[in-house]
Coordinates of C-alpha atoms and ligand atoms in Angstrom, one line a residue:
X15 CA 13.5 41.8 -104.3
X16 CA 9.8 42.9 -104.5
X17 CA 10.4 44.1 -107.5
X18 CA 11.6 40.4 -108.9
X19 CA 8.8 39.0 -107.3
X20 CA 6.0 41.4 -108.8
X21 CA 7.6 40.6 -112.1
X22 CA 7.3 36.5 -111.2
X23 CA 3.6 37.2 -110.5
X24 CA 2.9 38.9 -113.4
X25 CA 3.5 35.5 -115.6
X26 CA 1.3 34.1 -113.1
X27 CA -2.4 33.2 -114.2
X28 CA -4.6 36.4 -113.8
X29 CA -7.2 34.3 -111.1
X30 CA -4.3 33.9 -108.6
X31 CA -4.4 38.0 -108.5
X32 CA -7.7 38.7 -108.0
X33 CA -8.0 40.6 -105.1
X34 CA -11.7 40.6 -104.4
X35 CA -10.8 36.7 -103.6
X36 CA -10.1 37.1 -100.5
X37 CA -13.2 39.0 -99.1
X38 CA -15.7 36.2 -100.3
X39 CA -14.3 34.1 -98.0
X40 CA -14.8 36.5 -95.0
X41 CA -18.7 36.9 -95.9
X42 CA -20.6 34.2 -94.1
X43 CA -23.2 34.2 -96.8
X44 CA -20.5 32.4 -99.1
X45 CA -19.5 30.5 -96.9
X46 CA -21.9 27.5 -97.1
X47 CA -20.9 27.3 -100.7
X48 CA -17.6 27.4 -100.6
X49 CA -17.2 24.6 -98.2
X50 CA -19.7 22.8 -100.1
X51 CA -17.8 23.3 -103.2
X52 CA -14.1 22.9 -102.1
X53 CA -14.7 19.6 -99.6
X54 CA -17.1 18.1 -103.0
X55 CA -14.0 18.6 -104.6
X56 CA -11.6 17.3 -102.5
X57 CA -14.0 14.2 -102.2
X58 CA -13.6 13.4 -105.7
X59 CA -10.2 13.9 -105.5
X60 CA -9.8 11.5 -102.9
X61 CA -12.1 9.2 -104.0
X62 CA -10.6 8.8 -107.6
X63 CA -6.7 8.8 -106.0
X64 CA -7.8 6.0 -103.8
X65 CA -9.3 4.0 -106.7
X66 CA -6.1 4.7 -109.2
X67 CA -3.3 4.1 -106.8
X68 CA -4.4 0.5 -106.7
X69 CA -4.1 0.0 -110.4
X70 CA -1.1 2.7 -111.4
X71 CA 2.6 2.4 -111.1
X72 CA 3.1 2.1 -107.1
X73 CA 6.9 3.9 -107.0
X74 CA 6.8 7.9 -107.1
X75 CA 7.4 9.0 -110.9
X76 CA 8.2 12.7 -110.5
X77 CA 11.6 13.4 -110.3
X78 CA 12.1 16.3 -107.1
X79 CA 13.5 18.9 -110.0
X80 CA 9.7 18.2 -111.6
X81 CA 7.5 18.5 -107.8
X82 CA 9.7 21.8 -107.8
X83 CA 9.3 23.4 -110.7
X84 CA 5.2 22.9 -110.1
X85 CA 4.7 23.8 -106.5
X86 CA 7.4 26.2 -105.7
X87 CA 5.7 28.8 -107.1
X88 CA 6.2 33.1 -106.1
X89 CA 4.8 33.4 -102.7
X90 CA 1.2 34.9 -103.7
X91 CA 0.5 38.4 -102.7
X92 CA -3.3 37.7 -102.8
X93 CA -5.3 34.7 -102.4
X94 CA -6.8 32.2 -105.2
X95 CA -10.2 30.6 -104.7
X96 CA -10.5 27.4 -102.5
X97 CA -11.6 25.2 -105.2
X98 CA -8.5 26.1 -107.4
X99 CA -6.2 25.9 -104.8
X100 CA -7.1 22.3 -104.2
X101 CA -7.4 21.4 -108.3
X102 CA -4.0 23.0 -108.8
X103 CA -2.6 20.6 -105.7
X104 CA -3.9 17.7 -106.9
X105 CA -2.8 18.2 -110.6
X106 CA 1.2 19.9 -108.9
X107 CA 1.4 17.0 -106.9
X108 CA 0.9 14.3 -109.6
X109 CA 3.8 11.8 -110.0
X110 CA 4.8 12.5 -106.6
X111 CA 2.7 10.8 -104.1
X112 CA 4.1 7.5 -103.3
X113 CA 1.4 4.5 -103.4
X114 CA 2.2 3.4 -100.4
X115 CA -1.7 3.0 -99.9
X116 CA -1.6 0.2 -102.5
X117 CA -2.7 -2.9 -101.5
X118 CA 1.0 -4.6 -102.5
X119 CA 3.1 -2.2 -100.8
X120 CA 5.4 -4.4 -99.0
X121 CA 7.8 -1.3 -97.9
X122 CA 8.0 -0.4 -94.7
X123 CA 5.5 -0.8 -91.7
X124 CA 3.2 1.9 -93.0
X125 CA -0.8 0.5 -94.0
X126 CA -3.8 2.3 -95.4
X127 CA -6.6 4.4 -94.0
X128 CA -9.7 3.1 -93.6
X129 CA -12.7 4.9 -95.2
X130 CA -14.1 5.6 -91.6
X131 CA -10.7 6.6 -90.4
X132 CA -10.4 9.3 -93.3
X133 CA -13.8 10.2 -92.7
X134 CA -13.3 11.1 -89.5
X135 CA -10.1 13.1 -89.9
X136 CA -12.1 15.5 -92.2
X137 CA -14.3 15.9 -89.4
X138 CA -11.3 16.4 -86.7
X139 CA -10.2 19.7 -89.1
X140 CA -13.7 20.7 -89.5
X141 CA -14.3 20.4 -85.9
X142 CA -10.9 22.3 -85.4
X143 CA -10.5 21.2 -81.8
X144 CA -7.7 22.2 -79.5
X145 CA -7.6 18.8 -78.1
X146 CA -4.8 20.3 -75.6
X147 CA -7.4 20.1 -72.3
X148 CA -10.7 19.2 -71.9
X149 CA -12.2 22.1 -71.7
X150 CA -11.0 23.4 -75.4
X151 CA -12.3 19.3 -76.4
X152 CA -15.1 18.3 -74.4
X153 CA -16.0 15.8 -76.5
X154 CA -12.5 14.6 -77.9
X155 CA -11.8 14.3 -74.1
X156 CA -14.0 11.5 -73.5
X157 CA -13.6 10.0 -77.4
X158 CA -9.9 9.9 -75.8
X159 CA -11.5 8.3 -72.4
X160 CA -13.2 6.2 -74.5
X161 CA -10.3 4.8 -76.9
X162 CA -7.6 4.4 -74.0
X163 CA -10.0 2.0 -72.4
X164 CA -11.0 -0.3 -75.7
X165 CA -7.2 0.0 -76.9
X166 CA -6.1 -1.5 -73.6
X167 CA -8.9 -3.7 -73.5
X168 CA -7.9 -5.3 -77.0
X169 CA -4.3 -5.1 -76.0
X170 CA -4.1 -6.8 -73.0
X171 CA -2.7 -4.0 -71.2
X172 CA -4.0 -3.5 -67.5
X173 CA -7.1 -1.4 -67.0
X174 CA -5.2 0.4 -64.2
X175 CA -2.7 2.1 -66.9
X176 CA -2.7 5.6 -67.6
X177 CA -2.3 6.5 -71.5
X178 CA -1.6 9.1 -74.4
X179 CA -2.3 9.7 -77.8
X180 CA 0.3 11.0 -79.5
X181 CA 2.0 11.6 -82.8
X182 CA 3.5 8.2 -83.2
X183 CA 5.6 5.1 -81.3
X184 CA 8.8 7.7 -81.2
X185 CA 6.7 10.5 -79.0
X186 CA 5.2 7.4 -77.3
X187 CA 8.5 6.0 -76.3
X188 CA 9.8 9.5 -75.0
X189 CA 6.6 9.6 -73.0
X190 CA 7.2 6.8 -71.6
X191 CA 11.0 7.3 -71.3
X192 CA 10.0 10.7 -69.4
X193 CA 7.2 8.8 -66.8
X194 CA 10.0 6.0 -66.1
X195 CA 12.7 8.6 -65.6
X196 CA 10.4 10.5 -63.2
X197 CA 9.6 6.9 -61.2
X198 CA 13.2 5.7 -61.2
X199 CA 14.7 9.1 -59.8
X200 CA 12.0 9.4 -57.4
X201 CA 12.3 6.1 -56.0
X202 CA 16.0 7.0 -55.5
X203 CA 14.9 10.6 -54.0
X204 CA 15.6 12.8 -56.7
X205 CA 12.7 15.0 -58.1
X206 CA 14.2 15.2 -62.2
X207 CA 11.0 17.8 -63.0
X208 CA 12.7 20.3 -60.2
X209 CA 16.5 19.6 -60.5
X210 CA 16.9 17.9 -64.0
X211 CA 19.7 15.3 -64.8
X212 CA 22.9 16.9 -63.7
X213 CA 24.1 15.6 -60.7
X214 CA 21.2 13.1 -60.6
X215 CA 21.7 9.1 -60.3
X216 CA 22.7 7.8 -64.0
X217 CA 20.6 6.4 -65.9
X218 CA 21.2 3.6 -68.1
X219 CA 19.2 1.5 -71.2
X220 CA 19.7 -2.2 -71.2
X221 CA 18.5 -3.8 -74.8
X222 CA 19.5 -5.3 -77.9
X223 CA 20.7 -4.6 -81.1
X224 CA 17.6 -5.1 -82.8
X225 CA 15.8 -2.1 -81.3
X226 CA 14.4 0.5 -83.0
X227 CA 16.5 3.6 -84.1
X228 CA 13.5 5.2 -82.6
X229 CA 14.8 5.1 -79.3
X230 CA 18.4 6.8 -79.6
X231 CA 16.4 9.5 -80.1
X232 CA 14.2 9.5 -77.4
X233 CA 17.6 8.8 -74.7
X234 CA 18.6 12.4 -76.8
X235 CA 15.7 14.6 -76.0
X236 CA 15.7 13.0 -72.6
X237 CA 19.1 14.4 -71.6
X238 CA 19.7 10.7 -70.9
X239 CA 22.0 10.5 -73.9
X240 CA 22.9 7.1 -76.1
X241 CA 26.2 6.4 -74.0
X242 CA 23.3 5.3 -71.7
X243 CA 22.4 2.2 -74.2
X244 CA 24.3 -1.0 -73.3
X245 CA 23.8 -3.8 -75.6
X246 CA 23.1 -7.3 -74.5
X247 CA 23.8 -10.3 -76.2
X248 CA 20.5 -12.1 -78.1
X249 CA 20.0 -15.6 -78.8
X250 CA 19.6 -17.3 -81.5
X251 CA 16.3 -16.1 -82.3
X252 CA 17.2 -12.4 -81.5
X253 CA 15.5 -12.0 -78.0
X254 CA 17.1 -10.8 -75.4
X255 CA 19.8 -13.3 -73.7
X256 CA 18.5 -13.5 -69.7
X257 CA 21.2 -15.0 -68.4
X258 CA 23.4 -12.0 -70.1
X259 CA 20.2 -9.6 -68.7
X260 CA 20.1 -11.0 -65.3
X261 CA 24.6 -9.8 -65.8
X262 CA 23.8 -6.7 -67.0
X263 CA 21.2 -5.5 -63.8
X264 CA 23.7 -6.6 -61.4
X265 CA 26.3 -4.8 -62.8
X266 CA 24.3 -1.5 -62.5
X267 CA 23.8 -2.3 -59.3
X268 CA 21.5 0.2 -57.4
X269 CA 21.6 2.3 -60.7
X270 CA 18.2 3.1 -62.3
X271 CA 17.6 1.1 -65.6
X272 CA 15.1 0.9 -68.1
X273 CA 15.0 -2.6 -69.6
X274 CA 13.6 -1.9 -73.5
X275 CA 12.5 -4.7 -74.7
X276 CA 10.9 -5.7 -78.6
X277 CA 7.3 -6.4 -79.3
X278 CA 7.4 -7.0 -83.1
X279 CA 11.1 -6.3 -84.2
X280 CA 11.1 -4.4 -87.3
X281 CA 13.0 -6.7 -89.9
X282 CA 11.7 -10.4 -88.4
X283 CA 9.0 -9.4 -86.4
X284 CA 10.2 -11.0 -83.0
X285 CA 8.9 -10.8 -79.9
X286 CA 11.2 -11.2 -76.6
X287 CA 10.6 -13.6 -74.0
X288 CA 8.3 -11.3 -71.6
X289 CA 7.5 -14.3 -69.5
X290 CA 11.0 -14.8 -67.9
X291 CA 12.6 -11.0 -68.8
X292 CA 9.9 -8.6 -67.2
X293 CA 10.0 -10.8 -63.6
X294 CA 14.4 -10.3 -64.0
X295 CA 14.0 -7.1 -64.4
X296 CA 11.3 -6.3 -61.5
X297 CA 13.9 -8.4 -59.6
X298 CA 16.3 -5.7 -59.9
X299 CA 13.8 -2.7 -59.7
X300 CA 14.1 -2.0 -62.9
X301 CA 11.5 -0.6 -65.4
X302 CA 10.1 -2.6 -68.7
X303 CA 9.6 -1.1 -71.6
X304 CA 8.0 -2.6 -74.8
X305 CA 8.3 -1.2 -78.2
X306 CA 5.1 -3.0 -80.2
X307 CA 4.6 -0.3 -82.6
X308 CA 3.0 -2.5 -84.7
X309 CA 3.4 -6.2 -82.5
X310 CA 1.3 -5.2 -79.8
X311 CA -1.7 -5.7 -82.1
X312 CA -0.8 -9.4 -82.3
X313 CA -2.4 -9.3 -78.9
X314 CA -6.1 -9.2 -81.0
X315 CA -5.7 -12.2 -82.8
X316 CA -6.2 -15.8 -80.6
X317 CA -3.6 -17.1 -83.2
X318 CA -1.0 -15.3 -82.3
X319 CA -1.4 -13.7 -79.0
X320 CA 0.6 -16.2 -77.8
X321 CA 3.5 -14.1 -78.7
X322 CA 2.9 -11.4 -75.9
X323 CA 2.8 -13.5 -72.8
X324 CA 4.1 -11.6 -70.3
X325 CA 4.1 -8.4 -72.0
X326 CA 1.3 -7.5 -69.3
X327 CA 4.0 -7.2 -66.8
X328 CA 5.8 -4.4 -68.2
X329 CA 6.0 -0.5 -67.1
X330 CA 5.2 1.2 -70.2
X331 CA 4.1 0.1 -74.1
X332 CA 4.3 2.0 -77.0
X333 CA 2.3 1.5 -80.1
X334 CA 1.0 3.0 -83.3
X335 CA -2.5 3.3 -84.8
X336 CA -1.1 4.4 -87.9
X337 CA 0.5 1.1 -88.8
X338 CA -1.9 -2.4 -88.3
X339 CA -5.3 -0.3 -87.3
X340 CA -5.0 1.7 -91.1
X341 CA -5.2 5.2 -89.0
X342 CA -4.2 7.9 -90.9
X343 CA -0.6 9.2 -89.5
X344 CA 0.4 10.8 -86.0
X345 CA -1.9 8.1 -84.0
X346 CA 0.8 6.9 -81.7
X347 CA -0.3 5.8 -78.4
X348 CA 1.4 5.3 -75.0
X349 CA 0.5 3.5 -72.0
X350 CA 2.0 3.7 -68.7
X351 CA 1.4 1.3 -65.5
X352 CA 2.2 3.7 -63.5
X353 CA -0.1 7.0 -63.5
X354 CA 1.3 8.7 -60.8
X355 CA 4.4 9.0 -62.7
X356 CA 3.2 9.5 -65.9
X357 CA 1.1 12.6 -64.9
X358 CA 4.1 13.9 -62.6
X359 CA 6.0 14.1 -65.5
X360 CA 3.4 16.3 -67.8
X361 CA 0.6 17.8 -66.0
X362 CA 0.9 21.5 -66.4
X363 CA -1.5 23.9 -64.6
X364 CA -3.0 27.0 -65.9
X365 CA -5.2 29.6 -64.9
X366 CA -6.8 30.6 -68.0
X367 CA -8.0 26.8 -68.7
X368 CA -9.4 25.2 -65.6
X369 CA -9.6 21.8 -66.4
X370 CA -13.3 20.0 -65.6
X371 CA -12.8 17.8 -63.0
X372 CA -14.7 15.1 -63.7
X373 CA -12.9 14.3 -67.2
X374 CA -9.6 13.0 -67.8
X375 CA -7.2 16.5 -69.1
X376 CA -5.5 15.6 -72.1
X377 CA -2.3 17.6 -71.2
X378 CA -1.9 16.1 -68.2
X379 CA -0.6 13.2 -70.4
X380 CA 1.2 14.8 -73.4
X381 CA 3.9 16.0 -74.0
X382 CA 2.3 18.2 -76.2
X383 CA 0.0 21.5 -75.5
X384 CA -2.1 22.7 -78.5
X385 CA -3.0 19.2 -80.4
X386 CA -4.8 17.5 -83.2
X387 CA -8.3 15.5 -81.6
X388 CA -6.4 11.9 -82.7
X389 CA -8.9 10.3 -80.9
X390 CA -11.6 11.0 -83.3
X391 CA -9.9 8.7 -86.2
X392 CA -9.3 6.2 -84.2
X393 CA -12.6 5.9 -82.6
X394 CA -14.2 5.4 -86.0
X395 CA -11.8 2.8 -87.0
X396 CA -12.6 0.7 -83.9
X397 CA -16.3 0.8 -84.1
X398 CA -16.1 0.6 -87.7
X399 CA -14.0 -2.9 -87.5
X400 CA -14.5 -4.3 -83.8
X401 CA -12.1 -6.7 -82.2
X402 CA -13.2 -9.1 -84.9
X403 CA -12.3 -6.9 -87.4
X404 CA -9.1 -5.9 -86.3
X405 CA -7.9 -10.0 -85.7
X406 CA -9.0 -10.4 -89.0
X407 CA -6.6 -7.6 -90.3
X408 CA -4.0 -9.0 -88.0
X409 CA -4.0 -12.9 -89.3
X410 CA -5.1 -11.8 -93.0
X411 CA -1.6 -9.9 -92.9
X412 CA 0.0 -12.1 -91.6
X413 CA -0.9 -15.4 -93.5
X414 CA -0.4 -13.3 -96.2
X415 CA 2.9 -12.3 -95.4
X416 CA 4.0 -16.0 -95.2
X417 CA 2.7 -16.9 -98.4
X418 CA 4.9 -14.3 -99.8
X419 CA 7.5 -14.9 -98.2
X420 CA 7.2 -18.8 -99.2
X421 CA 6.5 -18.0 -102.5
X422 CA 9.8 -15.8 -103.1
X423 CA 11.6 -18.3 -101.5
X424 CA 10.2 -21.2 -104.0
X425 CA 11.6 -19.1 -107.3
X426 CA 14.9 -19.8 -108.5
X427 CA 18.1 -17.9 -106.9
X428 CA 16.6 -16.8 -103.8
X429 CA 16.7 -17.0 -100.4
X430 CA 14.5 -16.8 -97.0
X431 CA 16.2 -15.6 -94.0
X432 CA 13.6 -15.2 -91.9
X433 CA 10.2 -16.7 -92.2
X434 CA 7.1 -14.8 -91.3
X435 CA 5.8 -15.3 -87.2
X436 CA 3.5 -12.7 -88.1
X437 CA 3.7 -10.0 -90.8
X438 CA 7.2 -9.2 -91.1
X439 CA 9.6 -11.5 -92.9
X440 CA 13.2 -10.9 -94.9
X441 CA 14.5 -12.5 -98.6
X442 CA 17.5 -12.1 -100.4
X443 CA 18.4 -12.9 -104.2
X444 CA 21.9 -14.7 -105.0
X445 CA 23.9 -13.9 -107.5
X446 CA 25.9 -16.4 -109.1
X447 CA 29.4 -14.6 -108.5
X448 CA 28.9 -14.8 -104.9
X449 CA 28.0 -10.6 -104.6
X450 CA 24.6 -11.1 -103.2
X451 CA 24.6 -7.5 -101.5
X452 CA 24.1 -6.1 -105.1
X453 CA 21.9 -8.6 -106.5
X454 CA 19.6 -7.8 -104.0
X455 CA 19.3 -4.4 -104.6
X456 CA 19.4 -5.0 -108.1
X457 CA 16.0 -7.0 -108.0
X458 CA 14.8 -4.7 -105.1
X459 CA 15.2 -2.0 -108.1
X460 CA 13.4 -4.1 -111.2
X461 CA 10.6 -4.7 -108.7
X462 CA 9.9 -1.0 -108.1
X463 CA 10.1 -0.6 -111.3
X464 CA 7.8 -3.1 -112.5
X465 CA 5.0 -0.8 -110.3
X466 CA 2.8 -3.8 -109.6
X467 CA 4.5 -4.4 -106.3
X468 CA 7.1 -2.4 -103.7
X469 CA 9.7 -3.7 -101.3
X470 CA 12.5 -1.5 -99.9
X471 CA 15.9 -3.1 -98.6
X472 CA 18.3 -3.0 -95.5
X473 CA 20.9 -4.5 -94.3
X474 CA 20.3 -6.9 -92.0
X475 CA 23.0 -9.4 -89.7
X476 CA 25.7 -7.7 -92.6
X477 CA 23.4 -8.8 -95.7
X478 CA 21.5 -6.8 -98.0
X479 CA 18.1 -7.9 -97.4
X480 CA 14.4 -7.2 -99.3
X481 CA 11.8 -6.7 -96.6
X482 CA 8.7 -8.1 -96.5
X483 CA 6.0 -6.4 -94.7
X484 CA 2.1 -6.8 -95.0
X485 CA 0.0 -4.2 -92.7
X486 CA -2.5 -2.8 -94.9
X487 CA -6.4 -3.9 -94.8
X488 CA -7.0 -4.0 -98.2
X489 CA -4.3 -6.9 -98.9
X490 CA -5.8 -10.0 -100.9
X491 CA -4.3 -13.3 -101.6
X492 CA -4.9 -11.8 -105.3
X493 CA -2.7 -9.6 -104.5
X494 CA 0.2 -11.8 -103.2
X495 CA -0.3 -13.6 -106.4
X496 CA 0.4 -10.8 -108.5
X497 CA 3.0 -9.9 -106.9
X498 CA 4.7 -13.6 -107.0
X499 CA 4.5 -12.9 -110.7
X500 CA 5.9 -9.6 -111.3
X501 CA 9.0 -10.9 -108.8
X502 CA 9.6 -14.4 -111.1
X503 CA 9.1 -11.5 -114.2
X504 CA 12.2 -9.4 -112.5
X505 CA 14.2 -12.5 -111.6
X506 CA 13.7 -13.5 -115.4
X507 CA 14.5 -10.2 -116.9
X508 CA 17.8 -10.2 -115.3
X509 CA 18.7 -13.5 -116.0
Ligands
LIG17 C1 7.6 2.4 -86.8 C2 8.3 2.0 -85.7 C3 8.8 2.9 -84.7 C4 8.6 4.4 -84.9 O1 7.3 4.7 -84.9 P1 6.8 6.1 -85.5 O2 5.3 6.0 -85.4 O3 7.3 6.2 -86.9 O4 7.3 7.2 -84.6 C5 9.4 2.4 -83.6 N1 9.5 1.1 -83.4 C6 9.1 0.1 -84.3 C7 9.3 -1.3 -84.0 C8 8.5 0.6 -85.5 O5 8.1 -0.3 -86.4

């Protein structure tokens, strides 16, 4: 085997041998330099990326057989220069980066970065903080501090809530699944940290159908399981039926429930009816739950705050930064109305990190220990846009989304099924034999591979759908237009 290898690295090119590479990095004297050098370098790379992936083909072209032949290369007995390392990334990776940063990426919920947000992040490695406690993150501590209180603040979630930034809305939702378990079980005299779920009270999930896969997963690590889920009937709109709610909580009796509710649904973007559901719930002690990993943001914009009446009410709300605020990924966020709870079920104590006092600890909150400082990105994203600038993200996306929608749905041989209420809306494209399923992916395909524009597809109420979804800062109505043109250029080329 070492033998094979050896021979592999002979073929290899001779600076990726050089053994004196190594010890230049361990001389302080170079060090200045080589940082200098290899972070100049990834600038430029980053700075000419961001500038091409608005302008090239936005669908990945390397095939995987391609990305593998370039970066599965002989693990490397010795080390190659920085510099190198990074060139030889960048040119191995080519082909291969989605452009899911381009400012017509209609795929999934995913955005940009903002240039202060990137900026930032460099910092957060540089900085190399073990934002786990506040004692190994002084300052990240009270960036955290400092976040929690503007998010909730621009949220509309109460000051009183307790909070945690972690990797994205499925962490936040098992957080928050793990402080309403601890509550629930509590309140019903069973300590879940000390005895865990055997034997405890069951548990059950009351929602509908158009929650996020997000949360089987979180009822799995929980040991609450997805038997727990029961489904309840929607109406016509897809929020959750009350009447059908208000039969579903009596039926658990004195059982503890979590009633999950939607703040932004994925495919349409709908919001349940917080005003009547969270006071139904509380009625029957049970705890509310709002997914908004991207619809809680609504809650910025005058326009269309209107949509989270209510949501104020509930027990816990997840989010992500990494979707509408244009945070670079694994910026969830969790909040929890009930601290006592929250902390119960994560606060760890140790005696080789003695938490200061006066400065919230980090892991009291996490589920994590060691952790990236995601507070940092986020920070300079919120100073760098303000509320103002973040409502104008939320209603530019959103009237954007609708006039792309509208648009698609003006061409021949398509069809709307749900209209925009904020930045998520759904099309289809009929095919004249009736088989709309395929002539949805069909066009779905042409698009992507016209580059000027990406969609992806579901299926949706039993129908192939094309998704519309607008969430990146850098969307113009240019842009929409554009894209209006290469989707009448598809629907003609097929025709
Ligand atoms: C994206 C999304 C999630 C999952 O969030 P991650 O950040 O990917 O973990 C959950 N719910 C909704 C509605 C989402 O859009």
């Amino acid at each position: 085997m070492k033998h094979a290898l050896t021979a592999k690295l002979r073929r290899w090119p001779k600076h990726c041998l050089a053994k004196g590479a190594n010890a230049s990095y361990l001389q302080s004297s170079n060090l200045v330099e080589t940082m200098t050098q290899v972070l100049d370098r990834a600038a430029a790379h980053a700075v000419q990326f961001l500038e091409a992936v608005q302008k090239r083909p936005i669908a990945a072209s390397a095939t995987t057989a391609e990305l593998r032949c370039r970066l599965a290369k002989p693990l490397p007995e010795y080390g190659t220069p920085a510099e190198s390392v990074i060139d030889d990334l960048v040119r191995d990776v080519e082909g291969g980066i989605l452009g899911s940063a381009n400012a017509r990426f209609f795929g999934w919920v995913i955005g940009g970065t903002l240039p202060a947000a990137i900026a930032a992040d460099w910092l957060t490695s540089a900085w190399d903080q073990n934002a786990a406690s506040n004692t190994t993150a002084p300052a990240e501590a009270v960036v955290e501090e400092v976040c929690g209180e503007w998010i909730k603040e621009l949220l509309g979630i109460p000051r009183s809530a307790s909070f945690a930034f972690v990797t994205g809305c499925q962490m936040a939702h098992t957080t928050a699944l793990a402080a309403a378990r601890n509550k629930l079980l509590h309140d019903r005299g069973w300590d879940v940290e000390g005895k865990g779920l055997a034997g405890a009270p069951p548990l059950r999930i009351l929602t509908t159908q158009n929650r996020h896969e997000s949360m089987l997963r979180s009822a799995r690590l929980l040991g609450i399981g997805t038997e727990a889920i029961e489904y309840v009937a929607a109406d016509k709109f897809g929020r959750i039926e009350i009447g059908e709610l208000e039969k579903a909580l009596r039926a658990a009796g004195r059982d503890p429930v979590v009633v999950w509710l939607q703040a932004g649904e994925l495919n349409t973007g709908l919001f349940d009816d917080f005003t009547r559901a969270c006071p139904v719930a509380h009625a029957a002690k049970a705890w509310v739950h709002i997914d908004g990993a991207f619809g809680l943001w609504a809650a910025t914009s005058e326009r269309y705050r209107h949509w989270l009446d209510g949501a104020e009410q509930a027990d816990s709300w997840a989010t992500d930064g990494h979707k509408w605020l244009n945070l670079p990924f694994e910026s969830g966020l969790v909040f929890v109305a009930h601290p006592v709870a929250h902390r119960a079920a994560f606060a760890q104590v140790t005696s080789y990190a003695v938490p200061l006092e006066e400065l919230r600890n980090q892991k009291d909150w996490n589920p994590e220990w060691s952790r990236r400082g995601r507070g940092f990105p986020a920070y300079a994203a919120i100073r760098a846009l303000g509320r103002a600038g973040i409502a104008d993200i939320v209603e530019r996306c959103s009237a954007l989304a609708q006039r792309l929608v509208k648009g698609i749905g003006e061409l021949p041989g398509t069809q709307v099924l749900a209209s925009p209420i904020i930045n998520q809306g759904l099309v289809r494209f009929l095919a004249k034999d009736g088989d709309h399923d395929r002539a949805t992916d069909e066009m779905i395909r042409r698009i992507q591979e016209k580059g000027v524009a990406w969609f992806g597809g579901a299926t949706w109420r039993g129908m192939r759908v094309m998704r519309v979804s607008v969430c990146n800062y850098l969307t113009q109505e240019s842009d929409v237009d554009r894209t209006l043109a290469s989707v009448r250029e598809a629907l003609e080329s097929g025709a």
